[in-house]
Amino acid sequence: MTATRRFEGYGVLITGAARGIGAATARRLAGEGAAVLVTDVDLAEAEKTAAAIRELGDRAEAFTCDVGERTSVEAAVAHAVAAFGSLDVLVNNAYGCTPDAPLFEDESDETWARDLDLTLTGAYRCARAALPHLVASGRGAIVSVGSVNGLQDFGNHAYSAAKAGLVSLTRTLAGHAAPRGVRVNLVAPGTVRTTAWEGRDTDLELAAALYPLGRVGEPEDIAAAVAFLASRDAAWITGTTLCVDGGLLAVNTGFRQAVRQRGEA
């Protein structure tokens, strides 16, 4: 449990929260006093995350939510409001990411549509359902988890396009929601050590060498940034994209290493 209780009395809904960044964010916000609805398509894993939070004396419930289905999203939002009395923070973390085909022309419509639907349209569905309640809370905030893929080329056409779309949606929704008292921001992580990288320790080591800060991210790094943007500490911040990427986008480490090696040759 963290010492600061910035979210005492808050009701929070997090999508894709059974593991990884979503689970770390649930732990962080609950540890700061929030009642957290841990939602995921994998209810069994979501319940494990919620149970671990409760064991620490904090408040969390698990609920099934498929961001690809409007009725599922609306049910999750309604449950959060009924269970916690309000919905103050929405964290859009669920996504879809399918490996690219070897050639762009071999990509299927189904793959493209699925990744965009889960990553971008899913966030839209959640924001649409949550917004009236966030307005009513008087302190509402939406934080979406984007990616450096939405800002620069790191592969994954559909996933990257969806994450770029989230950056734009963050700006336009921030403009719409600001007069209603709701802030909308986005965190753009670099490489983060999650279950998506299980069994790929060598790849993570190679990736770490490209980060100016010398390591890949941990889920807790992203959770801390989400907590900041969701809190009143960020009360005058909306429509922004916060890169949490170990300096990846700011410094071309690979280029600098190549130049240094050539100079030493």
XYZ file of C-alpha atoms in Angstrom:
265
model
C 0.000 0.000 0.000
C 1.353 3.423 -0.909
C 1.475 6.211 1.666
C -0.473 8.707 -0.446
C -4.252 8.257 -0.641
C -5.060 10.451 -3.630
C -8.049 8.319 -4.654
C -9.878 7.917 -1.361
C -13.584 7.557 -2.163
C -13.018 7.193 -5.912
C -14.689 4.573 -8.076
C -12.388 3.316 -10.859
C -12.911 1.025 -13.842
C -9.901 -0.473 -15.630
C -10.170 -2.550 -18.795
C -7.785 -5.386 -19.605
C -6.792 -5.426 -15.948
C -6.300 -9.131 -15.269
C -2.539 -8.929 -15.722
C 0.334 -6.728 -16.817
C -0.092 -2.955 -16.944
C -3.800 -3.163 -16.137
C -3.225 -5.248 -13.016
C -0.375 -3.010 -11.847
C -2.606 0.024 -12.328
C -5.397 -1.627 -10.347
C -2.988 -2.327 -7.488
C -1.621 1.220 -7.564
C -4.985 3.001 -7.554
C -6.470 0.652 -4.952
C -3.401 1.186 -2.797
C -4.115 4.910 -2.954
C -7.663 4.453 -1.719
C -9.758 3.764 -4.830
C -12.428 1.122 -5.155
C -11.370 -0.599 -8.379
C -13.374 -2.671 -10.826
C -10.892 -5.050 -12.427
C -12.410 -5.906 -15.802
C -11.205 -8.350 -18.432
C -12.503 -11.000 -20.801
C -10.669 -13.492 -18.566
C -12.805 -13.310 -15.436
C -10.831 -15.976 -13.559
C -7.581 -14.014 -13.878
C -9.367 -10.742 -13.126
C -10.680 -12.259 -9.919
C -7.149 -13.331 -8.949
C -5.968 -9.748 -9.362
C -8.926 -8.402 -7.391
C -8.449 -10.996 -4.644
C -4.761 -10.083 -4.281
C -5.759 -6.442 -3.856
C -8.337 -7.332 -1.221
C -5.734 -9.355 0.681
C -3.821 -6.105 1.142
C -6.884 -4.532 2.727
C -7.870 -2.511 -0.327
C -11.114 -2.618 -2.283
C -11.507 -4.342 -5.644
C -14.037 -6.388 -7.540
C -13.733 -8.382 -10.757
C -16.158 -8.153 -13.653
C -16.269 -9.530 -17.179
C -15.913 -6.874 -19.855
C -15.396 -7.385 -23.574
C -14.611 -3.946 -24.984
C -15.652 -5.248 -28.402
C -19.272 -5.461 -27.241
C -21.291 -2.357 -26.363
C -23.630 -4.204 -24.013
C -20.683 -5.710 -22.122
C -19.071 -2.292 -21.700
C -22.294 -0.694 -20.525
C -22.857 -3.504 -18.031
C -19.374 -3.005 -16.577
C -19.884 0.737 -16.213
C -23.293 0.230 -14.591
C -21.797 -2.307 -12.171
C -19.017 0.072 -11.138
C -21.476 2.869 -10.435
C -23.807 0.574 -8.492
C -20.995 -1.039 -6.496
C -18.969 2.071 -5.686
C -21.578 4.839 -5.764
C -19.736 6.761 -8.469
C -17.376 6.363 -11.389
C -14.548 8.865 -11.159
C -11.794 7.358 -13.300
C -11.800 5.234 -16.442
C -8.558 3.583 -17.543
C -8.645 2.275 -21.121
C -6.017 -0.452 -21.168
C -7.520 -3.306 -23.218
C -6.068 -3.817 -26.688
C -5.545 -6.244 -29.533
C -2.197 -6.807 -31.261
C -1.787 -9.402 -33.994
C 1.660 -10.053 -35.498
C 2.087 -8.602 -38.983
C 2.044 -10.813 -42.049
C 5.453 -10.987 -43.774
C 4.141 -8.737 -46.557
C 1.728 -5.859 -46.036
C -0.407 -7.008 -48.976
C -1.002 -10.301 -47.183
C -2.664 -8.626 -44.186
C -6.297 -9.640 -43.802
C -9.293 -7.390 -43.299
C -10.205 -9.459 -40.249
C -6.861 -8.871 -38.507
C -6.959 -5.148 -39.237
C -10.544 -4.789 -38.050
C -10.001 -6.805 -34.875
C -6.988 -4.836 -33.672
C -8.640 -1.486 -34.388
C -11.897 -2.572 -32.802
C -10.364 -3.738 -29.532
C -7.716 -1.048 -29.214
C -9.390 2.094 -30.554
C -13.113 1.488 -30.854
C -13.091 -0.360 -27.533
C -11.748 2.754 -25.816
C -14.413 4.796 -27.604
C -17.145 2.462 -26.347
C -15.868 2.686 -22.785
C -15.528 6.475 -22.849
C -19.006 6.858 -24.313
C -20.569 4.705 -21.599
C -18.543 6.218 -18.764
C -18.660 9.913 -19.665
C -22.040 10.843 -18.114
C -20.939 9.293 -14.823
C -17.513 10.951 -14.968
C -19.262 14.292 -15.495
C -21.555 13.613 -12.540
C -18.616 12.824 -10.251
C -17.238 16.348 -10.583
C -13.657 15.035 -10.745
C -13.815 12.659 -13.673
C -10.751 11.558 -15.600
C -10.046 9.224 -18.496
C -6.558 7.836 -18.984
C -5.879 5.637 -21.996
C -2.829 3.430 -22.390
C -1.366 4.068 -25.809
C 2.064 3.126 -27.100
C 5.188 4.555 -28.662
C 3.948 2.578 -31.682
C 1.345 5.287 -32.146
C 4.062 7.925 -32.427
C 6.865 6.239 -34.368
C 7.407 3.126 -36.492
C 8.007 -0.011 -34.466
C 5.996 -2.393 -36.655
C 2.499 -3.844 -36.186
C 0.447 -1.906 -38.729
C -3.042 -2.289 -37.281
C -2.002 -2.022 -33.631
C 0.104 1.060 -34.351
C -2.653 2.726 -36.354
C -5.085 2.058 -33.501
C -2.705 3.500 -30.914
C -2.180 6.571 -33.106
C -5.952 6.887 -33.276
C -6.053 6.879 -29.472
C -3.719 9.883 -29.441
C -6.143 11.770 -31.678
C -9.200 10.626 -29.731
C -7.527 11.831 -26.544
C -7.222 15.333 -27.980
C -10.709 15.570 -29.448
C -12.423 14.045 -26.431
C -10.429 16.311 -24.116
C -11.783 19.331 -25.979
C -15.325 18.031 -25.729
C -15.135 16.948 -22.092
C -13.195 19.858 -20.580
C -16.194 22.193 -20.257
C -17.973 19.338 -18.502
C -15.203 18.960 -15.926
C -13.619 15.751 -17.249
C -9.939 15.458 -18.147
C -8.698 13.065 -20.855
C -5.056 12.026 -21.221
C -2.912 9.216 -22.579
C 0.215 7.377 -21.478
C 2.448 6.048 -24.263
C 4.679 3.244 -22.932
C 7.740 1.813 -24.573
C 8.665 -1.844 -24.134
C 7.239 -3.130 -20.857
C 7.994 -6.481 -19.233
C 4.559 -8.150 -19.302
C 3.239 -11.638 -20.022
C 3.360 -10.769 -23.737
C 7.141 -11.182 -23.432
C 7.140 -14.479 -21.527
C 9.939 -16.742 -22.705
C 11.630 -13.896 -24.598
C 14.207 -12.738 -22.056
C 16.893 -12.470 -24.739
C 14.676 -10.157 -26.793
C 14.088 -7.990 -23.727
C 17.825 -7.780 -23.082
C 18.428 -6.686 -26.671
C 15.635 -4.130 -26.409
C 16.989 -2.779 -23.120
C 20.247 -1.855 -24.849
C 18.327 0.568 -27.088
C 16.836 2.485 -24.167
C 18.801 5.492 -22.906
C 17.913 4.594 -19.307
C 19.339 1.124 -19.855
C 16.304 -1.044 -19.177
C 12.825 -1.884 -20.383
C 9.830 -0.704 -18.415
C 7.980 -2.508 -15.675
C 4.172 -2.454 -15.350
C 4.555 -0.366 -12.207
C 6.305 2.380 -14.212
C 3.214 2.791 -16.343
C 0.840 2.462 -13.396
C 2.594 5.378 -11.679
C 2.092 7.586 -14.741
C -1.566 6.596 -15.038
C -2.085 7.363 -11.356
C -0.567 10.817 -11.777
C -2.738 11.726 -14.766
C -5.864 10.368 -13.078
C -5.211 12.300 -9.857
C -5.829 15.898 -8.883
C -2.062 16.395 -9.070
C -2.724 16.649 -12.821
C -5.756 18.906 -12.392
C -4.564 21.341 -15.085
C -3.513 18.698 -17.612
C -5.809 17.456 -20.365
C -5.443 16.340 -23.955
C -1.816 15.359 -23.498
C 0.234 12.306 -24.415
C 2.814 11.405 -21.765
C 5.624 9.204 -23.077
C 6.845 6.738 -20.465
C 9.525 5.142 -22.567
C 12.925 5.343 -20.898
C 13.935 8.068 -23.351
C 13.385 5.889 -26.432
C 11.714 8.550 -28.562
C 13.964 11.358 -27.364
C 17.325 9.682 -28.020
C 18.311 7.457 -30.967
C 20.534 5.155 -28.926
C 21.168 2.739 -31.780
C 22.397 5.542 -34.017
C 24.602 7.000 -31.280
C 26.134 3.569 -30.620
C 26.777 3.037 -34.336
C 28.488 6.430 -34.684
C 30.590 5.802 -31.570
C 31.693 2.370 -32.822
C 32.620 3.799 -36.209
C 34.667 6.506 -34.539
C 36.512 3.907 -32.505
C 37.223 1.683 -35.531
